[in-house]
mmCIF file of C-alpha atoms and ligand atoms in Angstrom:
data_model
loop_
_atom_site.group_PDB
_atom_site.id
_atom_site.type_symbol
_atom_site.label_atom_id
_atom_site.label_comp_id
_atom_site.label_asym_id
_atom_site.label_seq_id
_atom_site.Cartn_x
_atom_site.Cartn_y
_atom_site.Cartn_z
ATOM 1 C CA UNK A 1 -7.999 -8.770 -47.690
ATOM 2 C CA UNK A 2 -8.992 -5.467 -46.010
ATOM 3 C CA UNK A 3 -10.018 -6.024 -42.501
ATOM 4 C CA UNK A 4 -13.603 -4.867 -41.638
ATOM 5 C CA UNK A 5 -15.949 -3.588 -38.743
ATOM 6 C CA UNK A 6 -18.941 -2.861 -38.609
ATOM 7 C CA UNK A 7 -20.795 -0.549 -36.210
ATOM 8 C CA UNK A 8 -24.639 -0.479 -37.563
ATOM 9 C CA UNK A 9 -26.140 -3.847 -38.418
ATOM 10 C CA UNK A 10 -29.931 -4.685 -37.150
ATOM 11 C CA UNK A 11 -29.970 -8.568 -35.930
ATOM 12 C CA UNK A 12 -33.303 -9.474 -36.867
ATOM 13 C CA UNK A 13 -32.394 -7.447 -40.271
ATOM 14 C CA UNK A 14 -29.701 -9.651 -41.181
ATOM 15 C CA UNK A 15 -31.831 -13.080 -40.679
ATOM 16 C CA UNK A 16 -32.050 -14.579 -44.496
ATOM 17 C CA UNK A 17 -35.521 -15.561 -46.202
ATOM 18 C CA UNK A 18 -33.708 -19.364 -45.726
ATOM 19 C CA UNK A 19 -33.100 -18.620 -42.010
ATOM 20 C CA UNK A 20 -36.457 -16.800 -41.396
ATOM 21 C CA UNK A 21 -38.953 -19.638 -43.312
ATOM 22 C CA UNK A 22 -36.455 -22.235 -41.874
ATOM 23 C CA UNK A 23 -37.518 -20.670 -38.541
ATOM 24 C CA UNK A 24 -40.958 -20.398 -39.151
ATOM 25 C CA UNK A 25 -41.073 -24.136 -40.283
ATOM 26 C CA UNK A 26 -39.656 -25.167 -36.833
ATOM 27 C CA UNK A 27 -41.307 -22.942 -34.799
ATOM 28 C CA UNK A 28 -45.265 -23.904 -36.506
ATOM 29 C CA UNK A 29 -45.549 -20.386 -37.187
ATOM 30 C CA UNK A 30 -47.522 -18.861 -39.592
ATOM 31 C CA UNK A 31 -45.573 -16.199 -41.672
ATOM 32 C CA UNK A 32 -47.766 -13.461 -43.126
ATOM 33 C CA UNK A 33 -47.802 -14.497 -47.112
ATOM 34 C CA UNK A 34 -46.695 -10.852 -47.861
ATOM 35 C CA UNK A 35 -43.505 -11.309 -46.660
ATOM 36 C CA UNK A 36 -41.495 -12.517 -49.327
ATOM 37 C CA UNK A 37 -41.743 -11.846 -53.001
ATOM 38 C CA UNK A 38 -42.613 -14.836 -55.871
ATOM 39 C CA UNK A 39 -39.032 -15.267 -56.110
ATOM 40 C CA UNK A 40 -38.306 -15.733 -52.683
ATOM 41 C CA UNK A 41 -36.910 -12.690 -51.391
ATOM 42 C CA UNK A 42 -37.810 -9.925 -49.247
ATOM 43 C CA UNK A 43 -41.252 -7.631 -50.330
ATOM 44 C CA UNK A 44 -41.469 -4.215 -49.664
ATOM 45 C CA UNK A 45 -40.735 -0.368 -52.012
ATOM 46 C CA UNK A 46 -40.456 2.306 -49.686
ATOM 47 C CA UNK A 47 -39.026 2.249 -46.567
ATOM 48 C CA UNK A 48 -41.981 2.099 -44.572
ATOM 49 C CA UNK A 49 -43.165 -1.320 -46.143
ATOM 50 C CA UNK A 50 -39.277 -2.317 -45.044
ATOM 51 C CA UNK A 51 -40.389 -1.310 -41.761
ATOM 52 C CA UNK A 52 -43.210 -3.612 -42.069
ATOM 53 C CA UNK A 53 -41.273 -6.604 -44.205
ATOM 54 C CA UNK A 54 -38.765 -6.224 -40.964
ATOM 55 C CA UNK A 55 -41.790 -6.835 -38.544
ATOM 56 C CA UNK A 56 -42.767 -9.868 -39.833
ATOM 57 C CA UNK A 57 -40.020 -11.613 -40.428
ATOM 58 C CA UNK A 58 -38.839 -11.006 -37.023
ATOM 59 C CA UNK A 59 -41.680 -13.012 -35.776
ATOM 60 C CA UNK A 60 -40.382 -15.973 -36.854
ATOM 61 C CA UNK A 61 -37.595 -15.379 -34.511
ATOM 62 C CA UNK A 62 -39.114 -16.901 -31.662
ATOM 63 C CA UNK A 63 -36.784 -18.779 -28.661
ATOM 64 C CA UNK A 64 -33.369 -18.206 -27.477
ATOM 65 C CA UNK A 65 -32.160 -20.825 -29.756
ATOM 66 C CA UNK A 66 -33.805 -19.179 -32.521
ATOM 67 C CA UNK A 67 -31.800 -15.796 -31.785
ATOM 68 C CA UNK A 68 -28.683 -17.777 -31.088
ATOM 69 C CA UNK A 69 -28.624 -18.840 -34.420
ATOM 70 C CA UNK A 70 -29.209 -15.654 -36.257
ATOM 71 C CA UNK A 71 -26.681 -14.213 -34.145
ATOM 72 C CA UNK A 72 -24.256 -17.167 -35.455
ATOM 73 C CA UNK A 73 -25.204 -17.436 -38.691
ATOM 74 C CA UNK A 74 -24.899 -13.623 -38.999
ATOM 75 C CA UNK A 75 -21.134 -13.528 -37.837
ATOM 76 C CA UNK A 76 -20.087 -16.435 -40.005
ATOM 77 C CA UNK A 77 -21.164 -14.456 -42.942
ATOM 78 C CA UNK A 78 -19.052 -11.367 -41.791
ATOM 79 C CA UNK A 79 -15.949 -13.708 -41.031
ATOM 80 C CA UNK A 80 -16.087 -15.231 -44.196
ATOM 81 C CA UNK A 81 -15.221 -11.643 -45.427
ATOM 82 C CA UNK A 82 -12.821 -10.492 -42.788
ATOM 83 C CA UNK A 83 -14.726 -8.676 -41.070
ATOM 84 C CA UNK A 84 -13.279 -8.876 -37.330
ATOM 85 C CA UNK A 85 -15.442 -6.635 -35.289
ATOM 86 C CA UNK A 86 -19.495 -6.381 -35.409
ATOM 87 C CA UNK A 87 -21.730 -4.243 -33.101
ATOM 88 C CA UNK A 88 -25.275 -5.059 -33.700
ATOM 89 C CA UNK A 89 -28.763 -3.677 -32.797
ATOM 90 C CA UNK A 90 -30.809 -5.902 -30.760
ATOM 91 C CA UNK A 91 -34.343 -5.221 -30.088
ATOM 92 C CA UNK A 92 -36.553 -6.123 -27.009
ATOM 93 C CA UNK A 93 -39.558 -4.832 -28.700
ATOM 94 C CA UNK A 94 -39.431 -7.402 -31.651
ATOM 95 C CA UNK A 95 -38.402 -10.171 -29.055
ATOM 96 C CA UNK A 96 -41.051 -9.624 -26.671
ATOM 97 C CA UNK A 97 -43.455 -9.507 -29.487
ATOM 98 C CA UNK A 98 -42.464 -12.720 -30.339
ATOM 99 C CA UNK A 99 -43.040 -14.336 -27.120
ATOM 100 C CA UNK A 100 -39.887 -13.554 -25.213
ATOM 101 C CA UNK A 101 -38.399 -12.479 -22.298
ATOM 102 C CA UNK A 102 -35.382 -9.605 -21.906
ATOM 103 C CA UNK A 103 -33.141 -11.809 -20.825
ATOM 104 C CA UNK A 104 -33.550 -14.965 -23.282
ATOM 105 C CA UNK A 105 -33.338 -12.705 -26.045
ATOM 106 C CA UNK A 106 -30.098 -11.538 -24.230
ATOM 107 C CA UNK A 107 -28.824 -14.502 -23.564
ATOM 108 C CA UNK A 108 -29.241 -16.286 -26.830
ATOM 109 C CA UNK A 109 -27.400 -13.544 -28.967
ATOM 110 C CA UNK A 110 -24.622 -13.988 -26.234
ATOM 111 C CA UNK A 111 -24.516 -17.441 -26.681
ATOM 112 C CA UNK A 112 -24.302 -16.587 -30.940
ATOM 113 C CA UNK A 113 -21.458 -14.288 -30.076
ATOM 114 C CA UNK A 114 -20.131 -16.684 -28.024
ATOM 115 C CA UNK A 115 -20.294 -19.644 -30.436
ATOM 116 C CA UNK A 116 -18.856 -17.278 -33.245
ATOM 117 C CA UNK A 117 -15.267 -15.924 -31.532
ATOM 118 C CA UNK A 118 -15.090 -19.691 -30.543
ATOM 119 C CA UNK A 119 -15.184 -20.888 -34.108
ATOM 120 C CA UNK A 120 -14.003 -17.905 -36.224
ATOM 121 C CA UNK A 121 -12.645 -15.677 -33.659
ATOM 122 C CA UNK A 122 -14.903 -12.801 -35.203
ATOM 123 C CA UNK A 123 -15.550 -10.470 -31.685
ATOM 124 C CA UNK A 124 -19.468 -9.256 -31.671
ATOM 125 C CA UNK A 125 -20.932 -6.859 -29.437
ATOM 126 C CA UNK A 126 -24.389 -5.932 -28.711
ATOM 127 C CA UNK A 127 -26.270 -2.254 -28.481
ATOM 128 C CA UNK A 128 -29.642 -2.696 -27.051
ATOM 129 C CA UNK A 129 -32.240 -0.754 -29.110
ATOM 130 C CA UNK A 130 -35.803 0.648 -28.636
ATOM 131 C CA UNK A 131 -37.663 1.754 -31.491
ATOM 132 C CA UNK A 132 -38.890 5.354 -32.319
ATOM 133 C CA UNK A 133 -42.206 5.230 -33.648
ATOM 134 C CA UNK A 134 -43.281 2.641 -30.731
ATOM 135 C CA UNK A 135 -43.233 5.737 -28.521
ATOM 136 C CA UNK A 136 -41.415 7.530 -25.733
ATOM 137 C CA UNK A 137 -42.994 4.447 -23.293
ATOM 138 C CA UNK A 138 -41.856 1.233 -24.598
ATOM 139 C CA UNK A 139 -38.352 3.105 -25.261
ATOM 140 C CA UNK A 140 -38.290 3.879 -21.211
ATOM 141 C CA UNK A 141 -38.945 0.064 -20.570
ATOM 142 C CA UNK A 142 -36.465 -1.091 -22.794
ATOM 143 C CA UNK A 143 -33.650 1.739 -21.252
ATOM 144 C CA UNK A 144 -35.104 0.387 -17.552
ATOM 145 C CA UNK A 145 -34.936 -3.317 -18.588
ATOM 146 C CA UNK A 146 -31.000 -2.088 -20.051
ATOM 147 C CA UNK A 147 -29.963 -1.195 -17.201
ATOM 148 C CA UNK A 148 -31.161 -3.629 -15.032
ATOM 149 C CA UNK A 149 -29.904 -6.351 -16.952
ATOM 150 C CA UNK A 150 -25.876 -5.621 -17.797
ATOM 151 C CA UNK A 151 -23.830 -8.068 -19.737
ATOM 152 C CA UNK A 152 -20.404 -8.350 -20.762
ATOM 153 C CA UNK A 153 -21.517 -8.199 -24.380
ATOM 154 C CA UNK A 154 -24.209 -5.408 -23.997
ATOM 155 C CA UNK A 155 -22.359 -2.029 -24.809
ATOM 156 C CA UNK A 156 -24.584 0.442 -25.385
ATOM 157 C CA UNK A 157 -28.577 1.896 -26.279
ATOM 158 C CA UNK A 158 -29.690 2.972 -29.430
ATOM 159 C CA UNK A 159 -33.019 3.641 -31.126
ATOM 160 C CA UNK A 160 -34.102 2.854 -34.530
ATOM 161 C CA UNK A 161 -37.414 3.113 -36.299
ATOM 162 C CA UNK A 162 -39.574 5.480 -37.824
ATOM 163 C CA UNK A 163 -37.771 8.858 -37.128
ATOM 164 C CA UNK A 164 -40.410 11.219 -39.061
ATOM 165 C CA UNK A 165 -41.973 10.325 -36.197
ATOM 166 C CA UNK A 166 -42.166 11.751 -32.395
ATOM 167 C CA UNK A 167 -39.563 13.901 -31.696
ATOM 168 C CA UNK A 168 -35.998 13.344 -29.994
ATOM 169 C CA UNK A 169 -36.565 15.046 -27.115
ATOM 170 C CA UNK A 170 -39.720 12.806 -26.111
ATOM 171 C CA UNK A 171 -36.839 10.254 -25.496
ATOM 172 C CA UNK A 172 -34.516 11.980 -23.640
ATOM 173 C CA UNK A 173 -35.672 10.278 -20.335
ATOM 174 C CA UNK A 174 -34.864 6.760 -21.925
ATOM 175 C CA UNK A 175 -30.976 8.097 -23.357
ATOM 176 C CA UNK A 176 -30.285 9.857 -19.728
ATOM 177 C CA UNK A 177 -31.162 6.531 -17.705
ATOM 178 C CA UNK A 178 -28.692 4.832 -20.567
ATOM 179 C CA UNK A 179 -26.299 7.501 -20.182
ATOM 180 C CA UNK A 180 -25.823 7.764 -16.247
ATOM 181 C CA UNK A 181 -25.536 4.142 -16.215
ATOM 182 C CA UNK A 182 -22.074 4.794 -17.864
ATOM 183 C CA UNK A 183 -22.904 3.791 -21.614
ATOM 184 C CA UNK A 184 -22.738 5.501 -25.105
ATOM 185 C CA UNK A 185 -25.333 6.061 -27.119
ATOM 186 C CA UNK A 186 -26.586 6.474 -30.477
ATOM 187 C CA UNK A 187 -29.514 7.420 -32.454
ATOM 188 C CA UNK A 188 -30.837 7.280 -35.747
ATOM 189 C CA UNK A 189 -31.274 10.418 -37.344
ATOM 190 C CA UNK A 190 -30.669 12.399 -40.815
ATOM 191 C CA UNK A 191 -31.792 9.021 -43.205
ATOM 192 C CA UNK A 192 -35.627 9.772 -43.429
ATOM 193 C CA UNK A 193 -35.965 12.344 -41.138
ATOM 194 C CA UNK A 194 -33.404 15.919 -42.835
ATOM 195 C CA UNK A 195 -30.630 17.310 -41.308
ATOM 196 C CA UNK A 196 -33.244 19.195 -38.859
ATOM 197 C CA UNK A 197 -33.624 15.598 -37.661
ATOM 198 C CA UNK A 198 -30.138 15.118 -36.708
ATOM 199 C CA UNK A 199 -30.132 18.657 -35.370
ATOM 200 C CA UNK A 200 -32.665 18.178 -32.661
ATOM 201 C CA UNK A 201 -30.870 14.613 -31.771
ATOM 202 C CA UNK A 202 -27.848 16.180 -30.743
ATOM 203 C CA UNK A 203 -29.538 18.773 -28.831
ATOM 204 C CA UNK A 204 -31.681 16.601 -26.998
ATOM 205 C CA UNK A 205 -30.256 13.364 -26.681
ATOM 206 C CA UNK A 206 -26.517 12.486 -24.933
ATOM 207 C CA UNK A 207 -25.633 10.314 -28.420
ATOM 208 C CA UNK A 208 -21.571 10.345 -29.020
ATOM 209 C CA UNK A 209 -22.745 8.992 -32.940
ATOM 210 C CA UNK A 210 -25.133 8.949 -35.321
ATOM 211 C CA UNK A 211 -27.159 6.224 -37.028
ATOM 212 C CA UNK A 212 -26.658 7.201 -40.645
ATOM 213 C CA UNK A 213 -26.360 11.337 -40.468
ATOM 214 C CA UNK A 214 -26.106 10.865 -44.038
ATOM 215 C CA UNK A 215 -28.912 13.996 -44.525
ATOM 216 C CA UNK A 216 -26.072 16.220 -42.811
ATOM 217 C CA UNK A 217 -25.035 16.726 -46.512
ATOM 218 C CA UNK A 218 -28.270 18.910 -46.919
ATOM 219 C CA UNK A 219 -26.753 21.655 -44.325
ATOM 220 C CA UNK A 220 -23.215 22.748 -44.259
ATOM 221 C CA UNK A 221 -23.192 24.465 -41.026
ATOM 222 C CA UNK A 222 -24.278 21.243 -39.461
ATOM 223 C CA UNK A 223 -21.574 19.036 -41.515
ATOM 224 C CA UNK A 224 -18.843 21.142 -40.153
ATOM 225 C CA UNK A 225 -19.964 20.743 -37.048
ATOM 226 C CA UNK A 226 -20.115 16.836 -37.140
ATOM 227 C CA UNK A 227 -16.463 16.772 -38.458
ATOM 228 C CA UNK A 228 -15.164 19.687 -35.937
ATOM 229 C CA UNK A 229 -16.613 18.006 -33.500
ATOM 230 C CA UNK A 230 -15.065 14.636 -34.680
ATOM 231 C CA UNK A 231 -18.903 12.581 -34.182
ATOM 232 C CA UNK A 232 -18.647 9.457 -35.873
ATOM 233 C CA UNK A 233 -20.924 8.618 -38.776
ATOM 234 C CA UNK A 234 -22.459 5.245 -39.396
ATOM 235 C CA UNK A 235 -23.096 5.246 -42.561
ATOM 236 C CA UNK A 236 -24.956 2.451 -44.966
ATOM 237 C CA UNK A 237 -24.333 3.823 -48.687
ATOM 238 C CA UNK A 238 -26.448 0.366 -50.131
ATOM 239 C CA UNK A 239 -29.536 0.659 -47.314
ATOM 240 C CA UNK A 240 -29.703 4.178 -48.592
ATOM 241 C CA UNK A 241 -30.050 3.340 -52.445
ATOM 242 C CA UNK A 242 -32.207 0.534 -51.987
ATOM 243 C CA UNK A 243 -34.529 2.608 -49.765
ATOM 244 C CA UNK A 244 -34.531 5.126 -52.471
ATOM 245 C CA UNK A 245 -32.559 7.997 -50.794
ATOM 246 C CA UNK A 246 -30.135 8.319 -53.537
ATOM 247 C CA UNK A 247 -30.609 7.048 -56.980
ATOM 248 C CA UNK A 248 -27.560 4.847 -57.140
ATOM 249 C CA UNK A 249 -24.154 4.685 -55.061
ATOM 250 C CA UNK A 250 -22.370 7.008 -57.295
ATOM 251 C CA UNK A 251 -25.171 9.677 -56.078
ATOM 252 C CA UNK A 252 -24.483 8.952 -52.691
ATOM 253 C CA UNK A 253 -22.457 11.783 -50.406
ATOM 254 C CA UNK A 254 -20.363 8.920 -48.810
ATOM 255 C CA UNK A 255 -17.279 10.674 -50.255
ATOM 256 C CA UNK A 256 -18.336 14.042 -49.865
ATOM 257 C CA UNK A 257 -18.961 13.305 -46.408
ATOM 258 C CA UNK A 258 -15.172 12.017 -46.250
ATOM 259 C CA UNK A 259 -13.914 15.133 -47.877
ATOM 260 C CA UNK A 260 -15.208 17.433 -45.442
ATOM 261 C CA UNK A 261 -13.700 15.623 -42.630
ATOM 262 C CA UNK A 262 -15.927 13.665 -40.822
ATOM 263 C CA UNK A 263 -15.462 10.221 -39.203
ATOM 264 C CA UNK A 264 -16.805 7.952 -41.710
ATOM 265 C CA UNK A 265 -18.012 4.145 -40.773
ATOM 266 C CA UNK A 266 -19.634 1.543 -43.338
ATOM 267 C CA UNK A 267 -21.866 -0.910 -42.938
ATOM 268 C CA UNK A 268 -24.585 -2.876 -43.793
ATOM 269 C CA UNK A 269 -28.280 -1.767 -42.212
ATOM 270 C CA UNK A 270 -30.178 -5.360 -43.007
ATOM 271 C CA UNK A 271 -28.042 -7.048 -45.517
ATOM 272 C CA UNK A 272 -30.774 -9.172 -46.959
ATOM 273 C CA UNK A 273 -33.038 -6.795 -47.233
ATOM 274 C CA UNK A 274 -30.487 -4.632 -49.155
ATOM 275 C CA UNK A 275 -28.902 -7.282 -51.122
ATOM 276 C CA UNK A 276 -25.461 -6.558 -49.334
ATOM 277 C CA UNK A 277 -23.167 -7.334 -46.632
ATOM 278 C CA UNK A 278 -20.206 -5.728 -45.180
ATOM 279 C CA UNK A 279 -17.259 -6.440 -47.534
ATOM 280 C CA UNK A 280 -20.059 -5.848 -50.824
ATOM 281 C CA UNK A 281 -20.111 -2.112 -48.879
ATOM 282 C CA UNK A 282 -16.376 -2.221 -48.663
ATOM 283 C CA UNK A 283 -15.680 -3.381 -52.168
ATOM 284 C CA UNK A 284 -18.458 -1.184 -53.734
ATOM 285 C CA UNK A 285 -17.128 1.893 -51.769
ATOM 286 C CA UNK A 286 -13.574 0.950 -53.134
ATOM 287 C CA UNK A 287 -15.127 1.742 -56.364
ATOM 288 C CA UNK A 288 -17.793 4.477 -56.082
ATOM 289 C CA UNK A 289 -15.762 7.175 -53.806
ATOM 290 C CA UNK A 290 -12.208 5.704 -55.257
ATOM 291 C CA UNK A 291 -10.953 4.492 -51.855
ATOM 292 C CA UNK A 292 -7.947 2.285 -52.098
ATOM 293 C CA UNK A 293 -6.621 -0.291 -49.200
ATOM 294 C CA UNK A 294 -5.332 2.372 -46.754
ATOM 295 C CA UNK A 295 -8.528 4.442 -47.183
ATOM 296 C CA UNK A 296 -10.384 1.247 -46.320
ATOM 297 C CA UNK A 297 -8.554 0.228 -43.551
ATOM 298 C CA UNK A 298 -8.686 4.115 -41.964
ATOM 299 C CA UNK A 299 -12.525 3.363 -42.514
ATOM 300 C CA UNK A 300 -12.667 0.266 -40.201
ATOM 301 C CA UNK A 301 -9.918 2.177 -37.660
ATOM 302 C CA UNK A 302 -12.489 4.970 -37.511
ATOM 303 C CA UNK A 303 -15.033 2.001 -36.700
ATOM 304 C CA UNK A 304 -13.107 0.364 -33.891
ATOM 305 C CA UNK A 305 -12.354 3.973 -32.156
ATOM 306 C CA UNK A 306 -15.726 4.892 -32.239
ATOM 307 C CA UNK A 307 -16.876 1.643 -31.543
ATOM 308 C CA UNK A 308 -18.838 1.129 -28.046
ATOM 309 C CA UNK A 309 -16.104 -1.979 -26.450
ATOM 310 C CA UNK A 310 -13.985 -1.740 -24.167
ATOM 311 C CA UNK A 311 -10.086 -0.009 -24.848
ATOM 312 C CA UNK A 312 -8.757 -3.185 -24.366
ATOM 313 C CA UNK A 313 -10.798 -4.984 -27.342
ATOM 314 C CA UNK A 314 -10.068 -2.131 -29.439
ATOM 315 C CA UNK A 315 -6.388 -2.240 -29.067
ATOM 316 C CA UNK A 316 -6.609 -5.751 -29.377
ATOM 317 C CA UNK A 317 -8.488 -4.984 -32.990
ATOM 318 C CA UNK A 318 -6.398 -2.059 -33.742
ATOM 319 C CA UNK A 319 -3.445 -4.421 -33.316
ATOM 320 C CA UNK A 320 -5.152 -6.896 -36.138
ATOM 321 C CA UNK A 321 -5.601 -4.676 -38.721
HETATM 322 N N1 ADE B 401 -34.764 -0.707 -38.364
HETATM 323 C C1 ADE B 401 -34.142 -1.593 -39.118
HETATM 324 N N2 ADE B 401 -33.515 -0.983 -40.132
HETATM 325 C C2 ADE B 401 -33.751 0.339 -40.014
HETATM 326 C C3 ADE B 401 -33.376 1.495 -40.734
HETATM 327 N N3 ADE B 401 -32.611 1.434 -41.830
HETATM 328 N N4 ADE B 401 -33.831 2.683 -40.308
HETATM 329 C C4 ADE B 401 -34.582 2.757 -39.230
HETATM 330 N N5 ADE B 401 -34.961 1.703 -38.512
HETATM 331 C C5 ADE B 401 -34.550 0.515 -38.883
HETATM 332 ZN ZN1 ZN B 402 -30.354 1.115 -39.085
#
């Protein structure tokens, strides 16, 4: 089987409905009845309700235990499919709206990452994330609270969310303190925001990739420039159909994006909310944009170069391909 990484992956987005009610049960908390549909998945239509689905099933997630075990559960999935490699998106914001500290949120994905190479020797990584439409302040606590806290595991600073909203440059303070404290960094932009979107993050922010990009499609000046300037792409063909971008994979630009030259990655977004997981991207992008083994495997060596680890991980990874 192909071997597979994964660069863009949201941890409390890949918690199941079994693992998130399972939680809830444990932890005596109250899930809001909207959350799931009558047949037991996920509820939401447009993205913004996903933003909102996310929310509140990430409030079951409630101890360091609790995100130790989404963090495990998570990477036994991905090794069941060969996937060797995972960096995923953690977010302070959702833990300390649960209840928790920085640092127990830190230190129970650890201990999932931990638990995971020990038993499957899948390697996971960690890029600490604020989220956009929280605002330029909570981002600039959760960069401060980055910094201050380093871990072997933690390897870089992202931002998700809402990215019709605010504008990159009101978070330029929060990717600088990142930045000077020697990490990369990457920001979502061009999935509901255009290719303006991704524009204005690479002028104003020091990112070295982009969190989907996929709306570079939309402006061929700017797609050159991504592939000149060899910017890696994290790109999530299935969260963008089943957030209504594109009508169905074959509409997707995943393999236009290839053909003009830039580094393509695949992955998964929040696999339950999508119905997917890495190796159903893998397999479905064998079939939609015609990619056979070698294509595939170029796909998860672009991951691991542009991946935010260590050189000696990635050769390590390179090696295992
Ligand atoms: N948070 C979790 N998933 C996200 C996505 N696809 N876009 C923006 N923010 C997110
Ligand atoms: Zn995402």
């Amino acid at each position: 089987m192909v071997k597979k990484a994964e660069l863009h992956v949201h941890l409390e987005g890949t918690a199941t409905p079994a693992l998130v009610k399972k939680l809830a049960e444990k932890n005596g908390a109250d899930l809001d009845p909207t959350t799931f549909k009558s047949d037991g998945e996920f509820s939401w239509t447009t993205f913004w309700e996903f933003l909102d689905c996310y929310d509140k099933a990430a409030a079951a997630i409630r101890s360091k235990d609790d995100y130790r075990l989404v963090t495990y559960d998570y990477l036994a999935r991905c090794a069941r499919e060969d996937v060797i490699y995972v960096e995923m998106f953690s977010s302070p914001d959702h833990a300390a709206e649960a209840g928790m500290s920085y640092s127990d949120h830190l230190e129970g994905i650890a201990a999932g990452i931990d638990d995971a190479y020990r038993d499957f020797g899948i390697v996971g990584r960690i890029i600490v994330t604020c989220v956009r439409h929280l605002g330029p302040e909570k981002a600039l606590r959760v960069a401060t609270a980055f910094v201050n806290n380093p871990h072997p595991f933690v390897v870089g600073f992202g931002m998700g969310g809402d990215e019709t909203q605010f504008h990159p440059k009101d978070f330029t303070a929060a990717f600088n303190l990142a930045q000077r404290a020697g990490y990369q960094t990457t920001n979502h932009a061009g999935e509901f925001g255009g290719p303006e979107s991704i524009r204005a993050s690479l002028d104003h922010l020091p990112i070295t990739r982009i969190g989907h990009g996929v709306r570079a499609i939309e402006d061929g000046e700017l797609l050159e420039e991504i592939a000149d300037r060899r910017i890696p792409l994290e790109l999530c063909p299935g969260s963008n159909v089943s957030t209504g971008l594109y009508g169905d994979r074959k509409l997707h630009p995943f393999g236009k994006i290839m053909e003009a030259g830039c580094v393509v990655t695949l992955s998964s977004d929040d696999p339950p909310f999508f119905a997917t997981s890495v190796g159903y991207e893998y397999e479905q992008a064998a079939i939609n944009y015609d990619l056979g083994t070698k294509a595939l495997e170029d796909i998860t060596r672009n991951a691991v170069h542009a991946a935010f680890c260590d050189d000696d991980l990635k050769e390590r990874l390179l090696a295992s391909i």
